[in-house]
Amino acid sequence: MIDARRLRTLRAVADHRTVTAAAAALYLTPSAVSQQLAALEQETGHALLTRDGRGVRLTAAGEILIGHADAVLAQLERAEADLAAYASGARGTVTVASFATGIALVLAPAIGALAATAPGIRLKVLDAEGDASVPMVLDGQADLAVAVEYRGAPRADDGRLARFPLYAEPFEAVLPLDHPLAAGPGPVAMADLAAETWIGPYPGNPCHDVVLLACEQAGFTPRLVHSSDDFSAVIALASAAAGVALVPRSALRGTDLSRVTVRAVDSAAATRRVFAAIRGGAEHHPLIHPVLTALESAAATLG
């Protein structure tokens, strides 16, 4: 009999590539993780992991088992949801990890709506970067993520997750007031910004990926000289004529735009796509389903 808890441990090691990182994600000691993996190998009769530099990787047998593990863990989530529904579990806490703008645009309004429609449900909100919230769901640190599409994100057909699109918002060009493209009809052509000095988020921030993709599709790699994950700082640098930037429309709210020009760009790739994600099989959990509904309703009002 294969222990499902050990399957979850194997999945964590496969995701994090080291026993130490997997142990931290699971709130276990590395020795406990190693013991669970050894027991799982004994249960299956196969070596499941092999050394790979300073980390580990799945063996062929491990790859086979991990595919089944994803299906088993998703089915267990469904079982827990069904049992919770049977027990009328419309009272409890749902932990939601979201990036700051997602909290402001959809999560805070959802909390207000739930107070009226599902007063027994409480949300615990964790501020997490747009690429950090999904791993938190997979590791069990959060029940639901409000996340941003990014390079390296789990694919839409990843059976470990169920995904629900919430909203998409365009990035807009932020230019110094005296920039040659500060005035003119229609959107700015991305190709016309190829020779510019750029201001942008650090690598690893999903918005960095959006900027790179929009520039790549226009045929160039941006010369990123100034880096900040704080969009108010990015706008301040543009106002000082330090360069140009692409900034999500929602990040422009409440900032001083008096010394910059904001213009639309001609790139569909310059878009931040936001989605909610939960562990596969939890879609109908009586605590999670109302939260998803409230998030989708809040997103629908954004236009």
PDB file of N, CA, C and O in Angstrom, residues 107-175:
ATOM      1  N   LEU A 107      -9.322  40.902  -4.399  1.00  0.00           N
ATOM      2  CA  LEU A 107      -9.412  40.164  -3.147  1.00  0.00           C
ATOM      3  C   LEU A 107     -10.127  40.971  -2.061  1.00  0.00           C
ATOM      4  O   LEU A 107     -11.012  40.447  -1.364  1.00  0.00           O
ATOM      5  N   ALA A 108      -9.780  42.236  -1.914  1.00  0.00           N
ATOM      6  CA  ALA A 108     -10.467  43.064  -0.911  1.00  0.00           C
ATOM      7  C   ALA A 108     -11.958  43.185  -1.215  1.00  0.00           C
ATOM      8  O   ALA A 108     -12.791  43.025  -0.307  1.00  0.00           O
ATOM      9  N   PRO A 109     -12.360  43.454  -2.480  1.00  0.00           N
ATOM     10  CA  PRO A 109     -13.800  43.461  -2.766  1.00  0.00           C
ATOM     11  C   PRO A 109     -14.470  42.114  -2.501  1.00  0.00           C
ATOM     12  O   PRO A 109     -15.624  42.072  -2.060  1.00  0.00           O
ATOM     13  N   ALA A 110     -13.758  41.019  -2.755  1.00  0.00           N
ATOM     14  CA  ALA A 110     -14.328  39.694  -2.493  1.00  0.00           C
ATOM     15  C   ALA A 110     -14.581  39.494  -1.006  1.00  0.00           C
ATOM     16  O   ALA A 110     -15.595  38.898  -0.611  1.00  0.00           O
ATOM     17  N   ILE A 111     -13.673  39.987  -0.171  1.00  0.00           N
ATOM     18  CA  ILE A 111     -13.870  39.875   1.278  1.00  0.00           C
ATOM     19  C   ILE A 111     -15.147  40.614   1.684  1.00  0.00           C
ATOM     20  O   ILE A 111     -15.959  40.120   2.486  1.00  0.00           O
ATOM     21  N   GLY A 112     -15.349  41.800   1.121  1.00  0.00           N
ATOM     22  CA  GLY A 112     -16.558  42.554   1.422  1.00  0.00           C
ATOM     23  C   GLY A 112     -17.813  41.823   0.987  1.00  0.00           C
ATOM     24  O   GLY A 112     -18.815  41.800   1.715  1.00  0.00           O
ATOM     25  N   ALA A 113     -17.769  41.200  -0.196  1.00  0.00           N
ATOM     26  CA  ALA A 113     -18.931  40.467  -0.694  1.00  0.00           C
ATOM     27  C   ALA A 113     -19.217  39.232   0.145  1.00  0.00           C
ATOM     28  O   ALA A 113     -20.376  38.917   0.444  1.00  0.00           O
ATOM     29  N   LEU A 114     -18.168  38.530   0.556  1.00  0.00           N
ATOM     30  CA  LEU A 114     -18.347  37.314   1.356  1.00  0.00           C
ATOM     31  C   LEU A 114     -18.942  37.626   2.726  1.00  0.00           C
ATOM     32  O   LEU A 114     -19.646  36.787   3.311  1.00  0.00           O
ATOM     33  N   ALA A 115     -18.664  38.802   3.253  1.00  0.00           N
ATOM     34  CA  ALA A 115     -19.244  39.166   4.552  1.00  0.00           C
ATOM     35  C   ALA A 115     -20.760  39.142   4.506  1.00  0.00           C
ATOM     36  O   ALA A 115     -21.420  38.862   5.510  1.00  0.00           O
ATOM     37  N   ALA A 116     -21.320  39.402   3.294  1.00  0.00           N
ATOM     38  CA  ALA A 116     -22.775  39.398   3.146  1.00  0.00           C
ATOM     39  C   ALA A 116     -23.307  38.049   2.700  1.00  0.00           C
ATOM     40  O   ALA A 116     -24.359  37.602   3.154  1.00  0.00           O
ATOM     41  N   THR A 117     -22.564  37.372   1.793  1.00  0.00           N
ATOM     42  CA  THR A 117     -23.086  36.137   1.200  1.00  0.00           C
ATOM     43  C   THR A 117     -22.670  34.878   1.928  1.00  0.00           C
ATOM     44  O   THR A 117     -23.375  33.864   1.882  1.00  0.00           O
ATOM     45  N   ALA A 118     -21.519  34.883   2.582  1.00  0.00           N
ATOM     46  CA  ALA A 118     -21.007  33.694   3.290  1.00  0.00           C
ATOM     47  C   ALA A 118     -20.286  34.139   4.549  1.00  0.00           C
ATOM     48  O   ALA A 118     -19.058  34.047   4.644  1.00  0.00           O
ATOM     49  N   PRO A 119     -21.021  34.647   5.538  1.00  0.00           N
ATOM     50  CA  PRO A 119     -20.380  35.227   6.720  1.00  0.00           C
ATOM     51  C   PRO A 119     -19.577  34.241   7.548  1.00  0.00           C
ATOM     52  O   PRO A 119     -18.764  34.654   8.375  1.00  0.00           O
ATOM     53  N   GLY A 120     -19.784  32.946   7.325  1.00  0.00           N
ATOM     54  CA  GLY A 120     -19.016  31.955   8.075  1.00  0.00           C
ATOM     55  C   GLY A 120     -17.624  31.726   7.535  1.00  0.00           C
ATOM     56  O   GLY A 120     -16.816  31.033   8.154  1.00  0.00           O
ATOM     57  N   ILE A 121     -17.324  32.287   6.355  1.00  0.00           N
ATOM     58  CA  ILE A 121     -16.015  32.087   5.727  1.00  0.00           C
ATOM     59  C   ILE A 121     -15.126  33.291   6.024  1.00  0.00           C
ATOM     60  O   ILE A 121     -15.506  34.431   5.776  1.00  0.00           O
ATOM     61  N   ARG A 122     -13.961  33.021   6.551  1.00  0.00           N
ATOM     62  CA  ARG A 122     -12.971  34.065   6.812  1.00  0.00           C
ATOM     63  C   ARG A 122     -11.787  33.864   5.877  1.00  0.00           C
ATOM     64  O   ARG A 122     -11.379  32.727   5.633  1.00  0.00           O
ATOM     65  N   LEU A 123     -11.249  34.943   5.384  1.00  0.00           N
ATOM     66  CA  LEU A 123     -10.068  34.862   4.521  1.00  0.00           C
ATOM     67  C   LEU A 123      -8.837  35.309   5.290  1.00  0.00           C
ATOM     68  O   LEU A 123      -8.860  36.314   6.008  1.00  0.00           O
ATOM     69  N   LYS A 124      -7.775  34.541   5.144  1.00  0.00           N
ATOM     70  CA  LYS A 124      -6.461  34.927   5.649  1.00  0.00           C
ATOM     71  C   LYS A 124      -5.622  35.266   4.426  1.00  0.00           C
ATOM     72  O   LYS A 124      -5.390  34.419   3.562  1.00  0.00           O
ATOM     73  N   VAL A 125      -5.192  36.504   4.315  1.00  0.00           N
ATOM     74  CA  VAL A 125      -4.520  37.004   3.114  1.00  0.00           C
ATOM     75  C   VAL A 125      -3.016  37.043   3.333  1.00  0.00           C
ATOM     76  O   VAL A 125      -2.538  37.584   4.334  1.00  0.00           O
ATOM     77  N   LEU A 126      -2.273  36.483   2.385  1.00  0.00           N
ATOM     78  CA  LEU A 126      -0.814  36.515   2.390  1.00  0.00           C
ATOM     79  C   LEU A 126      -0.351  37.276   1.157  1.00  0.00           C
ATOM     80  O   LEU A 126      -0.676  36.903   0.032  1.00  0.00           O
ATOM     81  N   ASP A 127       0.408  38.345   1.370  1.00  0.00           N
ATOM     82  CA  ASP A 127       0.957  39.122   0.256  1.00  0.00           C
ATOM     83  C   ASP A 127       2.130  38.349  -0.339  1.00  0.00           C
ATOM     84  O   ASP A 127       3.109  38.074   0.354  1.00  0.00           O
ATOM     85  N   ALA A 128       2.031  37.994  -1.615  1.00  0.00           N
ATOM     86  CA  ALA A 128       3.088  37.210  -2.273  1.00  0.00           C
ATOM     87  C   ALA A 128       3.240  37.711  -3.698  1.00  0.00           C
ATOM     88  O   ALA A 128       2.260  38.106  -4.338  1.00  0.00           O
ATOM     89  N   GLU A 129       4.451  37.717  -4.205  1.00  0.00           N
ATOM     90  CA  GLU A 129       4.681  38.111  -5.596  1.00  0.00           C
ATOM     91  C   GLU A 129       3.880  37.219  -6.533  1.00  0.00           C
ATOM     92  O   GLU A 129       3.521  36.087  -6.192  1.00  0.00           O
ATOM     93  N   GLY A 130       3.612  37.749  -7.743  1.00  0.00           N
ATOM     94  CA  GLY A 130       2.750  37.043  -8.678  1.00  0.00           C
ATOM     95  C   GLY A 130       3.228  35.671  -9.090  1.00  0.00           C
ATOM     96  O   GLY A 130       2.438  34.830  -9.534  1.00  0.00           O
ATOM     97  N   ASP A 131       4.539  35.391  -8.928  1.00  0.00           N
ATOM     98  CA  ASP A 131       5.064  34.072  -9.288  1.00  0.00           C
ATOM     99  C   ASP A 131       5.280  33.192  -8.065  1.00  0.00           C
ATOM    100  O   ASP A 131       5.723  32.055  -8.189  1.00  0.00           O
ATOM    101  N   ALA A 132       4.948  33.704  -6.857  1.00  0.00           N
ATOM    102  CA  ALA A 132       5.198  32.935  -5.634  1.00  0.00           C
ATOM    103  C   ALA A 132       3.955  32.265  -5.090  1.00  0.00           C
ATOM    104  O   ALA A 132       4.050  31.294  -4.332  1.00  0.00           O
ATOM    105  N   SER A 133       2.777  32.771  -5.464  1.00  0.00           N
ATOM    106  CA  SER A 133       1.552  32.286  -4.827  1.00  0.00           C
ATOM    107  C   SER A 133       1.176  30.873  -5.271  1.00  0.00           C
ATOM    108  O   SER A 133       0.679  30.077  -4.458  1.00  0.00           O
ATOM    109  N   VAL A 134       1.406  30.529  -6.542  1.00  0.00           N
ATOM    110  CA  VAL A 134       1.055  29.180  -7.003  1.00  0.00           C
ATOM    111  C   VAL A 134       1.894  28.115  -6.299  1.00  0.00           C
ATOM    112  O   VAL A 134       1.345  27.115  -5.822  1.00  0.00           O
ATOM    113  N   PRO A 135       3.224  28.276  -6.180  1.00  0.00           N
ATOM    114  CA  PRO A 135       3.981  27.297  -5.390  1.00  0.00           C
ATOM    115  C   PRO A 135       3.492  27.175  -3.954  1.00  0.00           C
ATOM    116  O   PRO A 135       3.550  26.087  -3.370  1.00  0.00           O
ATOM    117  N   MET A 136       2.988  28.264  -3.373  1.00  0.00           N
ATOM    118  CA  MET A 136       2.460  28.194  -2.019  1.00  0.00           C
ATOM    119  C   MET A 136       1.222  27.304  -1.958  1.00  0.00           C
ATOM    120  O   MET A 136       1.009  26.571  -0.990  1.00  0.00           O
ATOM    121  N   VAL A 137       0.396  27.341  -3.002  1.00  0.00           N
ATOM    122  CA  VAL A 137      -0.770  26.449  -3.068  1.00  0.00           C
ATOM    123  C   VAL A 137      -0.315  25.005  -3.223  1.00  0.00           C
ATOM    124  O   VAL A 137      -0.811  24.096  -2.545  1.00  0.00           O
ATOM    125  N   LEU A 138       0.633  24.770  -4.110  1.00  0.00           N
ATOM    126  CA  LEU A 138       1.111  23.408  -4.341  1.00  0.00           C
ATOM    127  C   LEU A 138       1.760  22.829  -3.088  1.00  0.00           C
ATOM    128  O   LEU A 138       1.672  21.620  -2.837  1.00  0.00           O
ATOM    129  N   ASP A 139       2.410  23.689  -2.301  1.00  0.00           N
ATOM    130  CA  ASP A 139       3.075  23.224  -1.082  1.00  0.00           C
ATOM    131  C   ASP A 139       2.131  23.152   0.119  1.00  0.00           C
ATOM    132  O   ASP A 139       2.554  22.757   1.204  1.00  0.00           O
ATOM    133  N   GLY A 140       0.871  23.567  -0.065  1.00  0.00           N
ATOM    134  CA  GLY A 140      -0.079  23.508   1.036  1.00  0.00           C
ATOM    135  C   GLY A 140      -0.010  24.688   1.988  1.00  0.00           C
ATOM    136  O   GLY A 140      -0.658  24.683   3.029  1.00  0.00           O
ATOM    137  N   GLN A 141       0.767  25.729   1.647  1.00  0.00           N
ATOM    138  CA  GLN A 141       0.850  26.912   2.504  1.00  0.00           C
ATOM    139  C   GLN A 141      -0.337  27.842   2.301  1.00  0.00           C
ATOM    140  O   GLN A 141      -0.592  28.720   3.120  1.00  0.00           O
ATOM    141  N   ALA A 142      -1.032  27.689   1.179  1.00  0.00           N
ATOM    142  CA  ALA A 142      -2.223  28.492   0.883  1.00  0.00           C
ATOM    143  C   ALA A 142      -3.253  27.593   0.215  1.00  0.00           C
ATOM    144  O   ALA A 142      -2.909  26.581  -0.401  1.00  0.00           O
ATOM    145  N   ASP A 143      -4.514  27.977   0.349  1.00  0.00           N
ATOM    146  CA  ASP A 143      -5.593  27.218  -0.286  1.00  0.00           C
ATOM    147  C   ASP A 143      -5.887  27.722  -1.690  1.00  0.00           C
ATOM    148  O   ASP A 143      -6.372  26.970  -2.542  1.00  0.00           O
ATOM    149  N   LEU A 144      -5.610  29.004  -1.927  1.00  0.00           N
ATOM    150  CA  LEU A 144      -5.963  29.629  -3.197  1.00  0.00           C
ATOM    151  C   LEU A 144      -4.915  30.693  -3.521  1.00  0.00           C
ATOM    152  O   LEU A 144      -4.420  31.371  -2.614  1.00  0.00           O
ATOM    153  N   ALA A 145      -4.593  30.818  -4.789  1.00  0.00           N
ATOM    154  CA  ALA A 145      -3.642  31.836  -5.235  1.00  0.00           C
ATOM    155  C   ALA A 145      -4.322  32.773  -6.210  1.00  0.00           C
ATOM    156  O   ALA A 145      -5.115  32.346  -7.054  1.00  0.00           O
ATOM    157  N   VAL A 146      -4.021  34.058  -6.096  1.00  0.00           N
ATOM    158  CA  VAL A 146      -4.313  35.017  -7.159  1.00  0.00           C
ATOM    159  C   VAL A 146      -2.955  35.325  -7.781  1.00  0.00           C
ATOM    160  O   VAL A 146      -2.086  35.914  -7.128  1.00  0.00           O
ATOM    161  N   ALA A 147      -2.768  34.864  -9.009  1.00  0.00           N
ATOM    162  CA  ALA A 147      -1.426  34.841  -9.603  1.00  0.00           C
ATOM    163  C   ALA A 147      -1.426  35.475 -10.984  1.00  0.00           C
ATOM    164  O   ALA A 147      -2.476  35.741 -11.574  1.00  0.00           O
ATOM    165  N   VAL A 148      -0.222  35.681 -11.489  1.00  0.00           N
ATOM    166  CA  VAL A 148       0.002  36.282 -12.795  1.00  0.00           C
ATOM    167  C   VAL A 148       0.684  35.262 -13.691  1.00  0.00           C
ATOM    168  O   VAL A 148       1.567  34.519 -13.249  1.00  0.00           O
ATOM    169  N   GLU A 149       0.277  35.216 -14.950  1.00  0.00           N
ATOM    170  CA  GLU A 149       0.968  34.356 -15.903  1.00  0.00           C
ATOM    171  C   GLU A 149       2.435  34.776 -15.996  1.00  0.00           C
ATOM    172  O   GLU A 149       2.743  35.968 -16.078  1.00  0.00           O
ATOM    173  N   TYR A 150       3.337  33.815 -15.984  1.00  0.00           N
ATOM    174  CA  TYR A 150       4.760  34.109 -16.090  1.00  0.00           C
ATOM    175  C   TYR A 150       5.471  32.928 -16.708  1.00  0.00           C
ATOM    176  O   TYR A 150       4.952  31.807 -16.711  1.00  0.00           O
ATOM    177  N   ARG A 151       6.634  33.172 -17.236  1.00  0.00           N
ATOM    178  CA  ARG A 151       7.429  32.093 -17.808  1.00  0.00           C
ATOM    179  C   ARG A 151       7.806  31.120 -16.703  1.00  0.00           C
ATOM    180  O   ARG A 151       8.274  31.518 -15.646  1.00  0.00           O
ATOM    181  N   GLY A 152       7.616  29.850 -16.960  1.00  0.00           N
ATOM    182  CA  GLY A 152       7.920  28.860 -15.947  1.00  0.00           C
ATOM    183  C   GLY A 152       6.746  28.519 -15.063  1.00  0.00           C
ATOM    184  O   GLY A 152       6.862  27.656 -14.184  1.00  0.00           O
ATOM    185  N   ALA A 153       5.600  29.203 -15.234  1.00  0.00           N
ATOM    186  CA  ALA A 153       4.411  28.864 -14.443  1.00  0.00           C
ATOM    187  C   ALA A 153       3.923  27.473 -14.837  1.00  0.00           C
ATOM    188  O   ALA A 153       4.129  27.023 -15.975  1.00  0.00           O
ATOM    189  N   PRO A 154       3.277  26.745 -13.920  1.00  0.00           N
ATOM    190  CA  PRO A 154       2.686  25.457 -14.288  1.00  0.00           C
ATOM    191  C   PRO A 154       1.746  25.628 -15.476  1.00  0.00           C
ATOM    192  O   PRO A 154       1.011  26.615 -15.567  1.00  0.00           O
ATOM    193  N   ARG A 155       1.775  24.688 -16.377  1.00  0.00           N
ATOM    194  CA  ARG A 155       0.956  24.775 -17.583  1.00  0.00           C
ATOM    195  C   ARG A 155      -0.530  24.696 -17.242  1.00  0.00           C
ATOM    196  O   ARG A 155      -0.916  24.195 -16.194  1.00  0.00           O
ATOM    197  N   ALA A 156      -1.345  25.191 -18.174  1.00  0.00           N
ATOM    198  CA  ALA A 156      -2.791  25.199 -17.946  1.00  0.00           C
ATOM    199  C   ALA A 156      -3.346  23.795 -17.785  1.00  0.00           C
ATOM    200  O   ALA A 156      -4.373  23.597 -17.138  1.00  0.00           O
ATOM    201  N   ASP A 157      -2.689  22.798 -18.365  1.00  0.00           N
ATOM    202  CA  ASP A 157      -3.177  21.419 -18.267  1.00  0.00           C
ATOM    203  C   ASP A 157      -2.496  20.640 -17.137  1.00  0.00           C
ATOM    204  O   ASP A 157      -2.620  19.417 -17.058  1.00  0.00           O
ATOM    205  N   ASP A 158      -1.800  21.333 -16.235  1.00  0.00           N
ATOM    206  CA  ASP A 158      -1.159  20.674 -15.101  1.00  0.00           C
ATOM    207  C   ASP A 158      -2.243  20.159 -14.157  1.00  0.00           C
ATOM    208  O   ASP A 158      -3.014  20.949 -13.578  1.00  0.00           O
ATOM    209  N   GLY A 159      -2.309  18.845 -13.977  1.00  0.00           N
ATOM    210  CA  GLY A 159      -3.363  18.240 -13.179  1.00  0.00           C
ATOM    211  C   GLY A 159      -3.308  18.566 -11.701  1.00  0.00           C
ATOM    212  O   GLY A 159      -4.273  18.311 -10.972  1.00  0.00           O
ATOM    213  N   ARG A 160      -2.196  19.138 -11.243  1.00  0.00           N
ATOM    214  CA  ARG A 160      -2.100  19.491  -9.825  1.00  0.00           C
ATOM    215  C   ARG A 160      -2.958  20.692  -9.475  1.00  0.00           C
ATOM    216  O   ARG A 160      -3.261  20.926  -8.303  1.00  0.00           O
ATOM    217  N   LEU A 161      -3.346  21.469 -10.495  1.00  0.00           N
ATOM    218  CA  LEU A 161      -4.031  22.736 -10.272  1.00  0.00           C
ATOM    219  C   LEU A 161      -5.319  22.830 -11.069  1.00  0.00           C
ATOM    220  O   LEU A 161      -5.456  22.218 -12.134  1.00  0.00           O
ATOM    221  N   ALA A 162      -6.253  23.605 -10.546  1.00  0.00           N
ATOM    222  CA  ALA A 162      -7.400  24.071 -11.321  1.00  0.00           C
ATOM    223  C   ALA A 162      -7.269  25.585 -11.395  1.00  0.00           C
ATOM    224  O   ALA A 162      -7.033  26.244 -10.377  1.00  0.00           O
ATOM    225  N   ARG A 163      -7.379  26.134 -12.609  1.00  0.00           N
ATOM    226  CA  ARG A 163      -7.145  27.563 -12.824  1.00  0.00           C
ATOM    227  C   ARG A 163      -8.412  28.236 -13.318  1.00  0.00           C
ATOM    228  O   ARG A 163      -9.195  27.652 -14.061  1.00  0.00           O
ATOM    229  N   PHE A 164      -8.592  29.512 -12.907  1.00  0.00           N
ATOM    230  CA  PHE A 164      -9.780  30.268 -13.264  1.00  0.00           C
ATOM    231  C   PHE A 164      -9.346  31.681 -13.660  1.00  0.00           C
ATOM    232  O   PHE A 164      -8.845  32.427 -12.811  1.00  0.00           O
ATOM    233  N   PRO A 165      -9.483  32.057 -14.936  1.00  0.00           N
ATOM    234  CA  PRO A 165      -9.073  33.406 -15.351  1.00  0.00           C
ATOM    235  C   PRO A 165      -9.896  34.466 -14.633  1.00  0.00           C
ATOM    236  O   PRO A 165     -11.108  34.320 -14.450  1.00  0.00           O
ATOM    237  N   LEU A 166      -9.231  35.530 -14.206  1.00  0.00           N
ATOM    238  CA  LEU A 166      -9.913  36.619 -13.512  1.00  0.00           C
ATOM    239  C   LEU A 166      -9.981  37.875 -14.372  1.00  0.00           C
ATOM    240  O   LEU A 166     -11.059  38.352 -14.704  1.00  0.00           O
ATOM    241  N   TYR A 167      -8.830  38.419 -14.736  1.00  0.00           N
ATOM    242  CA  TYR A 167      -8.858  39.632 -15.548  1.00  0.00           C
ATOM    243  C   TYR A 167      -7.521  39.782 -16.265  1.00  0.00           C
ATOM    244  O   TYR A 167      -6.530  39.123 -15.927  1.00  0.00           O
ATOM    245  N   ALA A 168      -7.524  40.647 -17.256  1.00  0.00           N
ATOM    246  CA  ALA A 168      -6.292  41.005 -17.963  1.00  0.00           C
ATOM    247  C   ALA A 168      -6.227  42.526 -18.022  1.00  0.00           C
ATOM    248  O   ALA A 168      -7.248  43.194 -18.201  1.00  0.00           O
ATOM    249  N   GLU A 169      -5.038  43.063 -17.836  1.00  0.00           N
ATOM    250  CA  GLU A 169      -4.887  44.517 -17.918  1.00  0.00           C
ATOM    251  C   GLU A 169      -3.680  44.860 -18.780  1.00  0.00           C
ATOM    252  O   GLU A 169      -2.649  44.179 -18.730  1.00  0.00           O
ATOM    253  N   PRO A 170      -3.801  45.913 -19.584  1.00  0.00           N
ATOM    254  CA  PRO A 170      -2.686  46.282 -20.461  1.00  0.00           C
ATOM    255  C   PRO A 170      -1.584  46.997 -19.702  1.00  0.00           C
ATOM    256  O   PRO A 170      -1.808  47.609 -18.668  1.00  0.00           O
ATOM    257  N   PHE A 171      -0.377  46.872 -20.237  1.00  0.00           N
ATOM    258  CA  PHE A 171       0.737  47.721 -19.811  1.00  0.00           C
ATOM    259  C   PHE A 171       0.729  48.950 -20.725  1.00  0.00           C
ATOM    260  O   PHE A 171       0.403  48.846 -21.907  1.00  0.00           O
ATOM    261  N   GLU A 172       1.119  50.077 -20.155  1.00  0.00           N
ATOM    262  CA  GLU A 172       1.181  51.297 -20.949  1.00  0.00           C
ATOM    263  C   GLU A 172       2.580  51.886 -20.866  1.00  0.00           C
ATOM    264  O   GLU A 172       3.302  51.685 -19.876  1.00  0.00           O
ATOM    265  N   ALA A 173       2.960  52.582 -21.931  1.00  0.00           N
ATOM    266  CA  ALA A 173       4.282  53.200 -21.961  1.00  0.00           C
ATOM    267  C   ALA A 173       4.292  54.445 -21.079  1.00  0.00           C
ATOM    268  O   ALA A 173       3.375  55.277 -21.158  1.00  0.00           O
ATOM    269  N   VAL A 174       5.317  54.549 -20.254  1.00  0.00           N
ATOM    270  CA  VAL A 174       5.522  55.746 -19.423  1.00  0.00           C
ATOM    271  C   VAL A 174       6.773  56.432 -19.952  1.00  0.00           C
ATOM    272  O   VAL A 174       7.872  55.858 -19.924  1.00  0.00           O
ATOM    273  N   LEU A 175       6.588  57.662 -20.449  1.00  0.00           N
ATOM    274  CA  LEU A 175       7.658  58.385 -21.136  1.00  0.00           C
ATOM    275  C   LEU A 175       7.911  59.724 -20.448  1.00  0.00           C
ATOM    276  O   LEU A 175       6.985  60.340 -19.898  1.00  0.00           O
TER     277      LEU A 175
END
